[in-house]
PDB file of C-alpha atoms and ligand atoms in Angstrom:
ATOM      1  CA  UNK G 378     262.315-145.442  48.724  1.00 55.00           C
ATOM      2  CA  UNK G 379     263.035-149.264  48.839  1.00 63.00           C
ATOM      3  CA  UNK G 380     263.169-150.893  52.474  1.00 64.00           C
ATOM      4  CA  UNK G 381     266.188-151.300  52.672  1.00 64.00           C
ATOM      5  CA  UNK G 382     267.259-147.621  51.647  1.00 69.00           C
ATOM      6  CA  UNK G 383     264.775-146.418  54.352  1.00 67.00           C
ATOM      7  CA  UNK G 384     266.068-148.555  57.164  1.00 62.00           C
ATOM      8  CA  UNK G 385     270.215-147.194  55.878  1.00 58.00           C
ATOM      9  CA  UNK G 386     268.268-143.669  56.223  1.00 57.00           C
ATOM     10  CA  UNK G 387     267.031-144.274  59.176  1.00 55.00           C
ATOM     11  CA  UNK G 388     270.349-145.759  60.974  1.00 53.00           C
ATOM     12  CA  UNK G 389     272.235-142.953  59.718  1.00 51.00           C
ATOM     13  CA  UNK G 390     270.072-140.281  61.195  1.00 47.00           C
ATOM     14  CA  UNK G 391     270.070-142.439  64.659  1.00 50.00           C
ATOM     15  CA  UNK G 392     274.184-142.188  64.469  1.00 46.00           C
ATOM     16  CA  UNK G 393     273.898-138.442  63.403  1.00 44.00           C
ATOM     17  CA  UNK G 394     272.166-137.800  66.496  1.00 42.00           C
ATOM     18  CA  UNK G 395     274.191-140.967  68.932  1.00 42.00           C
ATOM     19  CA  UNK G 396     277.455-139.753  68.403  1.00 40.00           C
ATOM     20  CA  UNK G 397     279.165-138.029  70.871  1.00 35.00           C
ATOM     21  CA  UNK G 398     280.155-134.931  69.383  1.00 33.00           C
ATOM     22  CA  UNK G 399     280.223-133.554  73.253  1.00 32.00           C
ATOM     23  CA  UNK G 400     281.591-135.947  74.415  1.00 33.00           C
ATOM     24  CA  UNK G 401     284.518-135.480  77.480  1.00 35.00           C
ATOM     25  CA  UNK G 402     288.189-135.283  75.207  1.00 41.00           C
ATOM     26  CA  UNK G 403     289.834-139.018  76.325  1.00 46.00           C
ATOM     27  CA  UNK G 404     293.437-138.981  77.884  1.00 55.00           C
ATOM     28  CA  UNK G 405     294.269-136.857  81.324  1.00 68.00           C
ATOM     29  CA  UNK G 406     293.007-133.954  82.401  1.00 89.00           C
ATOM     30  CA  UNK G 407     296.013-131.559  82.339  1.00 89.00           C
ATOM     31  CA  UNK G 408     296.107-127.593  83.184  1.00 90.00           C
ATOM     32  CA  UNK G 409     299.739-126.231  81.631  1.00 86.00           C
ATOM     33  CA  UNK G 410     302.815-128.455  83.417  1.00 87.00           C
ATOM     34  CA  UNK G 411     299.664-129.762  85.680  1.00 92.00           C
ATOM     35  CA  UNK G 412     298.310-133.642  85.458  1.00 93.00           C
ATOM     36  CA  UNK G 413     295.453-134.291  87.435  1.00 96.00           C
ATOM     37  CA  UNK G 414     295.658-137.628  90.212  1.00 95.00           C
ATOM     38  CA  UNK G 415     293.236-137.597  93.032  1.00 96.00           C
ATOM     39  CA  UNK G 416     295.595-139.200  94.895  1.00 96.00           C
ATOM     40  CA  UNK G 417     297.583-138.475  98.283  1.00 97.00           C
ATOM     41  CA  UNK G 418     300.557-136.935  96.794  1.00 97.00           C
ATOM     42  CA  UNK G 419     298.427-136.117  94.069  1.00 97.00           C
ATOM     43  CA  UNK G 420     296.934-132.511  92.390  1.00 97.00           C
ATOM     44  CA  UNK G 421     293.486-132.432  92.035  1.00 96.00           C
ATOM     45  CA  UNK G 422     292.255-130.094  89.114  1.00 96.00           C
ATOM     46  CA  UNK G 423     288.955-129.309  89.752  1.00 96.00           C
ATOM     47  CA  UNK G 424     285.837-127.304  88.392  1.00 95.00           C
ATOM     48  CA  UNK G 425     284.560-124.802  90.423  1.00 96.00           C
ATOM     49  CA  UNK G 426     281.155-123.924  88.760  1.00 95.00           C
ATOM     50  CA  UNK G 427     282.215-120.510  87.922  1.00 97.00           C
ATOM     51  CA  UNK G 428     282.804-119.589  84.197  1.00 96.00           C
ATOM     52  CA  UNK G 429     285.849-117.484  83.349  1.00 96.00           C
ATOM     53  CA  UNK G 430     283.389-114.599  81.972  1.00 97.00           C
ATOM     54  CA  UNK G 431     282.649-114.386  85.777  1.00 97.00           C
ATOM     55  CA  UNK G 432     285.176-112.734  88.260  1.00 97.00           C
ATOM     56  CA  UNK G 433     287.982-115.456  89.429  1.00 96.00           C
ATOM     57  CA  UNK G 434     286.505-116.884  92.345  1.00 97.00           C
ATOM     58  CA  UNK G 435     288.777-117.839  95.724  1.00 97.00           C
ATOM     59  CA  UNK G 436     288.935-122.092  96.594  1.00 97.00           C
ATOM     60  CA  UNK G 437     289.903-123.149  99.805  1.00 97.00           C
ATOM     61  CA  UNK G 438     290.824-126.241 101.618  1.00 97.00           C
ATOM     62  CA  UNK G 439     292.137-126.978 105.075  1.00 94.00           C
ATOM     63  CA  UNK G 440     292.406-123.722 105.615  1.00 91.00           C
ATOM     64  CA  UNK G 441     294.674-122.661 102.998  1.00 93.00           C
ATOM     65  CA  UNK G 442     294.447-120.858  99.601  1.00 94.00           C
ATOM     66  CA  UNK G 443     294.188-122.948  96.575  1.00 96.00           C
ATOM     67  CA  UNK G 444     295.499-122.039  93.511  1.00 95.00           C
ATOM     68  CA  UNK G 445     292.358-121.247  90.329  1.00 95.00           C
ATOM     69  CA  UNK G 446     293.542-120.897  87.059  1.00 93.00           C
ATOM     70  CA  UNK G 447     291.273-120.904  83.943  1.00 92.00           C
ATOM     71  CA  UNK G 448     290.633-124.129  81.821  1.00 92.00           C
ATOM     72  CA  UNK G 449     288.344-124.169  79.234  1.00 91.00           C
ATOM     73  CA  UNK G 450     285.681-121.647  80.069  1.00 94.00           C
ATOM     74  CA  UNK G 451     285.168-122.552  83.563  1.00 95.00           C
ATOM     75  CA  UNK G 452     287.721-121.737  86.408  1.00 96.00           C
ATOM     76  CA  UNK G 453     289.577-124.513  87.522  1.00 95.00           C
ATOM     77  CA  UNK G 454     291.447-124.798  91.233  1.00 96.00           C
ATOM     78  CA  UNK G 455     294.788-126.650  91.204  1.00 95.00           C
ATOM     79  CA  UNK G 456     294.705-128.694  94.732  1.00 97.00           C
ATOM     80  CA  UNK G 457     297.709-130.047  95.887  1.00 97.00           C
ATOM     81  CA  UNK G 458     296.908-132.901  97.949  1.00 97.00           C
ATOM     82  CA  UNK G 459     299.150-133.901 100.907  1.00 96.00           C
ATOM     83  CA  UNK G 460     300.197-137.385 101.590  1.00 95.00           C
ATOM     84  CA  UNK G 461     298.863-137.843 105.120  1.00 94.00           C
ATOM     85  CA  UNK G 462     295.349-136.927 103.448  1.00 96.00           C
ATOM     86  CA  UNK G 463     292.891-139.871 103.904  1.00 95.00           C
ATOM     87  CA  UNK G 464     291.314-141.393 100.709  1.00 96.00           C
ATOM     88  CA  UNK G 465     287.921-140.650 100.572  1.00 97.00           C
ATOM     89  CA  UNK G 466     285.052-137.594  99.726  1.00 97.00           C
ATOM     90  CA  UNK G 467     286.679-134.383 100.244  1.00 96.00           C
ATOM     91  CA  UNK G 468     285.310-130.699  99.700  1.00 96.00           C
ATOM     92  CA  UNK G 469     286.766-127.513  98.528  1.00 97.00           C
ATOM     93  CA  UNK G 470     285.315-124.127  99.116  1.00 97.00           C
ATOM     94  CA  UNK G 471     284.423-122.095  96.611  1.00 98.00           C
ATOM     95  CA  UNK G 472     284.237-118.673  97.352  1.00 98.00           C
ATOM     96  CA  UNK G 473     282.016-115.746  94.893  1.00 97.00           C
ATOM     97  CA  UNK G 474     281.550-112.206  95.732  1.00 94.00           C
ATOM     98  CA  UNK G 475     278.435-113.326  96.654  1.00 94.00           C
ATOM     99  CA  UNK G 476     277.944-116.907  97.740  1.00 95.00           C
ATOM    100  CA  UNK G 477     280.300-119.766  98.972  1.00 97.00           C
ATOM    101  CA  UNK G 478     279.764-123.069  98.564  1.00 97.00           C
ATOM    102  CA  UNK G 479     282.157-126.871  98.745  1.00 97.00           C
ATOM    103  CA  UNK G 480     282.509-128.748  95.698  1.00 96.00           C
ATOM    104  CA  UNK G 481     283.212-132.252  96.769  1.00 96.00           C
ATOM    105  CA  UNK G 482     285.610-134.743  94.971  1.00 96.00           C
ATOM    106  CA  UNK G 483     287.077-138.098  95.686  1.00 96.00           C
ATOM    107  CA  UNK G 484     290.750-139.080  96.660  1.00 97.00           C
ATOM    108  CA  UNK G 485     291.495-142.416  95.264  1.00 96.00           C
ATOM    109  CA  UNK G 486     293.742-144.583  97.424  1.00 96.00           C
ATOM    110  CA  UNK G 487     297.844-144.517  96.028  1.00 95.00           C
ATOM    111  CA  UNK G 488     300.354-147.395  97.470  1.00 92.00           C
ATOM    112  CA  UNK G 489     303.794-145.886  98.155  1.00 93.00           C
ATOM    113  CA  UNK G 490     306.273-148.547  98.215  1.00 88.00           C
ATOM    114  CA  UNK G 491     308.462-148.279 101.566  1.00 87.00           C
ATOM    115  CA  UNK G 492     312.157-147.508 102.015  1.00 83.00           C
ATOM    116  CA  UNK G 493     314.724-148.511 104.563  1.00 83.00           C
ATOM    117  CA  UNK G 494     317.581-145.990 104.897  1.00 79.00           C
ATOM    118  CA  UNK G 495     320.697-146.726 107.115  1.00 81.00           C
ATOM    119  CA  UNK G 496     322.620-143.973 108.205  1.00 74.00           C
ATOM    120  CA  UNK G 497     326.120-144.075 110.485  1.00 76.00           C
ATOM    121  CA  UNK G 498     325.094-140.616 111.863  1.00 78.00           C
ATOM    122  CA  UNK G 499     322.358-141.644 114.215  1.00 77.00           C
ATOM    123  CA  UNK G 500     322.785-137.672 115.218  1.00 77.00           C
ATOM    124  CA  UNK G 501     320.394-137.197 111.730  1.00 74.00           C
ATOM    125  CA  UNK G 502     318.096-140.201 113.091  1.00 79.00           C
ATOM    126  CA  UNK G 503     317.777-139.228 116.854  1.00 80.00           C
ATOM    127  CA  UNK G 504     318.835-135.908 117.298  1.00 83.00           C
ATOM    128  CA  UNK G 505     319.747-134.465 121.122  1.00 80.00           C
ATOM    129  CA  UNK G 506     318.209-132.644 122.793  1.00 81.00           C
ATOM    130  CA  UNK G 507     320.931-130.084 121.918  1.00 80.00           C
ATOM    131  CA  UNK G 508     319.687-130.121 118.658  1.00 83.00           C
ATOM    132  CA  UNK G 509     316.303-130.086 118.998  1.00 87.00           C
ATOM    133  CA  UNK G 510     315.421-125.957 119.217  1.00 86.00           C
ATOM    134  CA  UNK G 511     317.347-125.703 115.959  1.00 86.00           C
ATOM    135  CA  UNK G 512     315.633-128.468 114.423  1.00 85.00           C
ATOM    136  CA  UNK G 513     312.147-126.405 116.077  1.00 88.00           C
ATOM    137  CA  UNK G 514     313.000-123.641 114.615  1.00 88.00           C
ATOM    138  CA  UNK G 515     313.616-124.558 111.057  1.00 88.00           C
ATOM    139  CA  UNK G 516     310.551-125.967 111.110  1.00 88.00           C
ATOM    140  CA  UNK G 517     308.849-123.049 112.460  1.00 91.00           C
ATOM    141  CA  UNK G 518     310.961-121.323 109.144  1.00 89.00           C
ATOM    142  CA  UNK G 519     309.929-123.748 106.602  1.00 88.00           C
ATOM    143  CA  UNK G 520     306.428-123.650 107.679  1.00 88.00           C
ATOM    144  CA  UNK G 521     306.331-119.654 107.619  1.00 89.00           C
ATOM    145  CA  UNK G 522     307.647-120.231 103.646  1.00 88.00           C
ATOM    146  CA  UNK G 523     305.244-122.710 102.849  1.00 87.00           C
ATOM    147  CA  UNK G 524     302.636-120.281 103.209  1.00 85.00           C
ATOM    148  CA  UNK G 525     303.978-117.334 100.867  1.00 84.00           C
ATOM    149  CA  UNK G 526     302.760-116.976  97.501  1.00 85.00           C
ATOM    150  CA  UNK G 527     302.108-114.137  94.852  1.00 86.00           C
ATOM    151  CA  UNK G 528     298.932-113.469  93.336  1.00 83.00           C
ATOM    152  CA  UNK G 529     300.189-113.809  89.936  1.00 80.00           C
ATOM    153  CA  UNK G 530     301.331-117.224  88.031  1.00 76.00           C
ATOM    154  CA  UNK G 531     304.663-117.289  87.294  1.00 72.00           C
ATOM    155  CA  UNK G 532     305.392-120.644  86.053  1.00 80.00           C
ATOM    156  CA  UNK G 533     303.681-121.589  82.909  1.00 78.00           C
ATOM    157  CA  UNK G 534     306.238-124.800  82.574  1.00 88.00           C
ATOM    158  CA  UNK G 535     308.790-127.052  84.488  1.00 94.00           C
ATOM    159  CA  UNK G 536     312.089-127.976  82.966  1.00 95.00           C
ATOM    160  CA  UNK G 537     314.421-130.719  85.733  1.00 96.00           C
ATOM    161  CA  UNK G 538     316.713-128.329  87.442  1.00 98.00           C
ATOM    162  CA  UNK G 539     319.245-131.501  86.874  1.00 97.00           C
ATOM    163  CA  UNK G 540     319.154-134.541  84.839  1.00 95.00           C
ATOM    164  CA  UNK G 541     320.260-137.380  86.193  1.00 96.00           C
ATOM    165  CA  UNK G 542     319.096-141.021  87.857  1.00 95.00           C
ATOM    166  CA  UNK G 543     316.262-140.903  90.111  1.00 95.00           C
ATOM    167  CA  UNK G 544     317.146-142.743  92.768  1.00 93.00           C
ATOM    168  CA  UNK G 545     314.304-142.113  95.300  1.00 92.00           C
ATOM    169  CA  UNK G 546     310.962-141.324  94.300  1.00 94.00           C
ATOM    170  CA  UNK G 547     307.871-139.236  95.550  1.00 96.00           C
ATOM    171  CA  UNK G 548     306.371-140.685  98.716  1.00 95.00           C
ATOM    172  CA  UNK G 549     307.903-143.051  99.973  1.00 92.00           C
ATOM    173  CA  UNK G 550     307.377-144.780 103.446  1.00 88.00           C
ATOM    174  CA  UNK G 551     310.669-144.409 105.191  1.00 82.00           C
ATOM    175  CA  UNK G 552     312.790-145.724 108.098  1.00 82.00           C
ATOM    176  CA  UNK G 553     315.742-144.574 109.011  1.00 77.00           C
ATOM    177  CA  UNK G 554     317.956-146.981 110.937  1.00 79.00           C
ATOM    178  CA  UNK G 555     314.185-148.940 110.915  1.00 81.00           C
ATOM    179  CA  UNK G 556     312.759-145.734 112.971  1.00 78.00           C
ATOM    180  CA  UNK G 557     309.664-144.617 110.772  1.00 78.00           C
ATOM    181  CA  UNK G 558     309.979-140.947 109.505  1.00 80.00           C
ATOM    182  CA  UNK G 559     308.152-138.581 107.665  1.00 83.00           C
ATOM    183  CA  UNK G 560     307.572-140.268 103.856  1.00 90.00           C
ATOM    184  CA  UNK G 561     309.766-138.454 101.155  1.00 93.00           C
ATOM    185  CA  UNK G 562     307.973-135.153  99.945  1.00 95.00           C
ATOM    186  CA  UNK G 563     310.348-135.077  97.014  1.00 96.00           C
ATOM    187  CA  UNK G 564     312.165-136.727  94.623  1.00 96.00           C
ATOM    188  CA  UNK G 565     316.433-137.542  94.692  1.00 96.00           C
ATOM    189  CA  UNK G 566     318.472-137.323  91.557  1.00 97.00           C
ATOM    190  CA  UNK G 567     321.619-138.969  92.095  1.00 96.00           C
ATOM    191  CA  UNK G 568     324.117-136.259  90.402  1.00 97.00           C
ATOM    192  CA  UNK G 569     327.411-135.931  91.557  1.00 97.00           C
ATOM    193  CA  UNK G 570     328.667-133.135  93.523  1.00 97.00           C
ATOM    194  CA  UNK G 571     329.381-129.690  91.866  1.00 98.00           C
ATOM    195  CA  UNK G 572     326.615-130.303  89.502  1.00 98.00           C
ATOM    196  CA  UNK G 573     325.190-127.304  88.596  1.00 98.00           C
ATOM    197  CA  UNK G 574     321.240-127.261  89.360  1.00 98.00           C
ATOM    198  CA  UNK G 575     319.188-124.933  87.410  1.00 98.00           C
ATOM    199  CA  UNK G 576     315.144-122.870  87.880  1.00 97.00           C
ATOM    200  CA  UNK G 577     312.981-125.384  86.630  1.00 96.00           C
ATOM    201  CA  UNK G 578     310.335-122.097  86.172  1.00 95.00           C
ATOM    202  CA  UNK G 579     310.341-118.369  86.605  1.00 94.00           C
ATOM    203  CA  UNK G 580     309.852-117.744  90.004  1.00 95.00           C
ATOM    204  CA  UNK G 581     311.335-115.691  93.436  1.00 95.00           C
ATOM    205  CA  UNK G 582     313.587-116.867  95.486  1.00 96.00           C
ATOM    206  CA  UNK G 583     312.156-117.219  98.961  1.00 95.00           C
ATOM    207  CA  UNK G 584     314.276-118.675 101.202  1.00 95.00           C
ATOM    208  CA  UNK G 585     317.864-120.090 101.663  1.00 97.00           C
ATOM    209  CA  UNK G 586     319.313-121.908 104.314  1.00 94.00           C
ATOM    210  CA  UNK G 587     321.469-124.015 106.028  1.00 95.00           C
ATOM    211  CA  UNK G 588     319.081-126.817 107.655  1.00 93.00           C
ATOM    212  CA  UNK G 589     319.656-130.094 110.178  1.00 88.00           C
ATOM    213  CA  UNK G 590     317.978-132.036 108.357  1.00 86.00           C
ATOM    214  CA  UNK G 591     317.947-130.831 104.583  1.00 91.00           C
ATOM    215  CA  UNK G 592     321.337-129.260 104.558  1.00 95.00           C
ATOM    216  CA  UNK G 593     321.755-126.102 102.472  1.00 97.00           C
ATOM    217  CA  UNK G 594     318.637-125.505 100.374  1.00 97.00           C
ATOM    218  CA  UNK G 595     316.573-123.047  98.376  1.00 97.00           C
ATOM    219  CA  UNK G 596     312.533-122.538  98.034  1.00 97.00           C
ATOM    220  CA  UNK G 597     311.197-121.111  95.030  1.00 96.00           C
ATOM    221  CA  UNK G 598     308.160-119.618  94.747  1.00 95.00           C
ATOM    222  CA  UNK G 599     306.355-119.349  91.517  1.00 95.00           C
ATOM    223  CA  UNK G 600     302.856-117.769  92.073  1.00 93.00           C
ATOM    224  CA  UNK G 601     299.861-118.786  93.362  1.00 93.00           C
ATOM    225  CA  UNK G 602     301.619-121.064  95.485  1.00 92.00           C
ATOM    226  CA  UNK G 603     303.263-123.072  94.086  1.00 93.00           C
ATOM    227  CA  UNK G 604     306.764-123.783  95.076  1.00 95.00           C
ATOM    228  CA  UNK G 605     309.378-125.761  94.397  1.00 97.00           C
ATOM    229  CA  UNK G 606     312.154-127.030  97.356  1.00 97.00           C
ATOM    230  CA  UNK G 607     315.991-128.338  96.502  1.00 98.00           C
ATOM    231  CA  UNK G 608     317.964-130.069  99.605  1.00 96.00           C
ATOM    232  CA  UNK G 609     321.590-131.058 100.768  1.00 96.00           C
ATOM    233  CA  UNK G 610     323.387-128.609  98.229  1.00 97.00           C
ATOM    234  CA  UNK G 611     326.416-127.725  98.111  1.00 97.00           C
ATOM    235  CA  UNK G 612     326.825-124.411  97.180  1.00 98.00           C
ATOM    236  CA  UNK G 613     323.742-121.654  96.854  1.00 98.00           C
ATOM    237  CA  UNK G 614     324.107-118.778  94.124  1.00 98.00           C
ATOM    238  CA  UNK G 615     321.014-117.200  94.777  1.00 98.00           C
ATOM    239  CA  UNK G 616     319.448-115.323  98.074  1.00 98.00           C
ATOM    240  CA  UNK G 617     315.843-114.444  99.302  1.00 96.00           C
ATOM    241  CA  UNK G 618     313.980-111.733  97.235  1.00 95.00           C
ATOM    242  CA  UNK G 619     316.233-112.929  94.104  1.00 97.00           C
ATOM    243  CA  UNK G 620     313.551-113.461  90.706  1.00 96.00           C
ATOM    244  CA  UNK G 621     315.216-116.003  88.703  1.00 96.00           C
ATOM    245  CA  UNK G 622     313.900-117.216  85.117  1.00 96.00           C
ATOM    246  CA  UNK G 623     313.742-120.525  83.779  1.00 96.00           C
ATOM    247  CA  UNK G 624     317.289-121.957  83.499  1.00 97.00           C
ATOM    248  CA  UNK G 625     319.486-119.915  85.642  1.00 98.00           C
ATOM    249  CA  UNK G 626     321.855-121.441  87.787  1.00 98.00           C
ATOM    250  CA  UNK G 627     320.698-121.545  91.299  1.00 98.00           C
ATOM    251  CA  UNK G 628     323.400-123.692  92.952  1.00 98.00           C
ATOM    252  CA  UNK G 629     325.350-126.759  93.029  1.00 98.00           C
ATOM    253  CA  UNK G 630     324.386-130.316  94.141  1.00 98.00           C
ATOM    254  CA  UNK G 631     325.854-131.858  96.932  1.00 97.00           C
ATOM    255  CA  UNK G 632     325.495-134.095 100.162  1.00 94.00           C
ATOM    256  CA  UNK G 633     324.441-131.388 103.006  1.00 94.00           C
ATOM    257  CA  UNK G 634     322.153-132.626 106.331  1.00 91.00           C
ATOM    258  CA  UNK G 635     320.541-136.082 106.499  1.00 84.00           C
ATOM    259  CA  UNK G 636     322.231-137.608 103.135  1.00 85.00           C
ATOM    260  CA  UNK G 637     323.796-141.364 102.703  1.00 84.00           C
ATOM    261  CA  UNK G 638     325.802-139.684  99.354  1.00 90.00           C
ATOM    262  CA  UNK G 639     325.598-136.567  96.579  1.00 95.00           C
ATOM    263  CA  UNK G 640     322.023-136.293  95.037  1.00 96.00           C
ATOM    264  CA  UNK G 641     319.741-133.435  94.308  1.00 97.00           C
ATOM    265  CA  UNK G 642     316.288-133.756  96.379  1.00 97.00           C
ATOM    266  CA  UNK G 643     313.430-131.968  94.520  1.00 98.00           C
ATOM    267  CA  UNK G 644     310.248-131.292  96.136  1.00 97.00           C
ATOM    268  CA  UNK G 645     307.282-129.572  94.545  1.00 97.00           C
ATOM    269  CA  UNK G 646     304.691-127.816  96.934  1.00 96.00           C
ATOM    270  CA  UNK G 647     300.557-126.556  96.537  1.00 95.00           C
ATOM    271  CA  UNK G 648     298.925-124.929  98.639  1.00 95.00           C
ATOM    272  CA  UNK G 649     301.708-125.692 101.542  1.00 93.00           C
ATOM    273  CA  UNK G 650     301.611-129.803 100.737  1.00 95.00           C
ATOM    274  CA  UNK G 651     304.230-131.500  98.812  1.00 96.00           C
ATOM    275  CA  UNK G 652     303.289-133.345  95.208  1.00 97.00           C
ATOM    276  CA  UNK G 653     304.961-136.005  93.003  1.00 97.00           C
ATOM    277  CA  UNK G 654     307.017-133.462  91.026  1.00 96.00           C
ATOM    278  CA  UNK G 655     306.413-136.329  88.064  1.00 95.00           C
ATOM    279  CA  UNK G 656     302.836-134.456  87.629  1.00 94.00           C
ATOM    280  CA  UNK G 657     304.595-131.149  86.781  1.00 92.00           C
ATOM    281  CA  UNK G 658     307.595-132.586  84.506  1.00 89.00           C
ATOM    282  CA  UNK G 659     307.967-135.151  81.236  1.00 79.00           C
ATOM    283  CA  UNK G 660     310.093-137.756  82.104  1.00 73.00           C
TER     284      UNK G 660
HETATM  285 ZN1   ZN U  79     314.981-136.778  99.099  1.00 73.29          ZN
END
């Protein structure tokens, strides 16, 4: 063999063995209608060390259960990551029939642009105290719902339950009448009223209502909880305990509780904290 054969021998046997053939698959990590952003606002799909020949193991964070689905051969939890959650090294717990143990990861910092809302009803910005044990209440009510879910997955994929302009997006920093307030858990599609909304996913009903500040509104449920939330409707065709599959009319869009005009707001919950619904859906 000349030199020069040997030495092409030789390379090719170094890039036989130097190529990545194991190498991670490039592009976002994604679980079904799930993209991954360790962000506040974000989900958060992460390994848990257990393989899916082993039996599905329970995750944990703050207290509440996180949703594990499998991905690959490992089992994977889906962590929803609320937006008051500060950047930094967090841990999940993983929990085996016999051992539990955290599995850190890291929430990148996300900027939120802000938003300044004015409303004529300052009744919606500073409520009286005449207001405030409904407002109490309903909170007690949505926070009760937040925490419901099924042991079985439901929802496999999201379709928009309208299609129209978004006209406010996940997370922003609000003011209303310059008074901060909570940042937007959802996103507003600026539909007309009447406009027929639709189940994005299979899923139960689990709640209906009539509330101060988010007007007449629905919460889905759609297993392992994961939930999705529509606000300021005008009409509801659907009650608690209802299953509805992908498509069916739910209600109609309209400009109920703290609203400047008609819109659809769309909120998408894990584990009890609101995500950008633009993780679960193509634009
Ligand atoms: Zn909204």
């Amino acid at each position: 063999m000349s030199a020069a054969r040997q030495m092409l021998f030789v390379f090719v046997c170094w890039l036989a063995l130097a190529w990545p053939i194991n190498s991670a698959p490039l592009g976002v990590k994604q679980w079904g209608p799930f993209t991954h952003r360790s962000t506040p606002g974000g989900i958060a799909i992460l390994p848990t060390g257990v393989t899916t020949s082993q039996a599905k193991p329970q995750v944990r964070w703050f207290d509440k259960s996180v949703a594990v689905v499998s991905l690959g051969a490992e089992w994977h939890a889906l962590v929803g990551i609320g937006l008051s959650v500060e950047p930094g090294i967090n841990a999940i717990d993983v929990i085996t029939h016999n051992r539990q143990y955290p599995v850190s990861f890291s929430v990148r910092p996300y900027e939120y642009q802000e938003q300044r809302i004015t409303l004529s009803n300052d009744r919606k910005v500073n409520p009286p105290a005449m207001d405030m044990a409904r407002i109490n209440a309903e909170a007690q009510q949505l926070k009760r719902v937040k925490q419901l879910r099924s042991e079985d997955l439901i929802a496999t994929n999201f379709i928009w339950p309208v299609k129209g302009r978004i006209s406010s997006t996940f997370g922003l920093r609000r003011f209303f009448n310059d008074q901060p307030r909570n940042p937007h858990g959802g996103i507003d599609i600026a539909v007309p009223t009447g406009t027929p909304i639709v189940a994005p996913a299979h899923g139960t009903v689990v709640d209906t209502g009539d509330y101060f500040f988010n007007g007449k509104s629905i919460f889905i449920e759609h297993g392992l909880g994961i939930q999705t939330f529509y606000a300021h409707l005008n009409s509801i065709t659907v009650a608690p305990g209802d299953v509805v599959q992908q498509g069916d009319p739910i209600g109609t869009v309209g400009a109920t509780g703290r609203v400047t005009g008609a819109h659809l707001h769309w909120s998408v919950g894990l584990n009890g904290s609101w995500v950008d619904p633009m993780l679960v859906v193509t634009p």
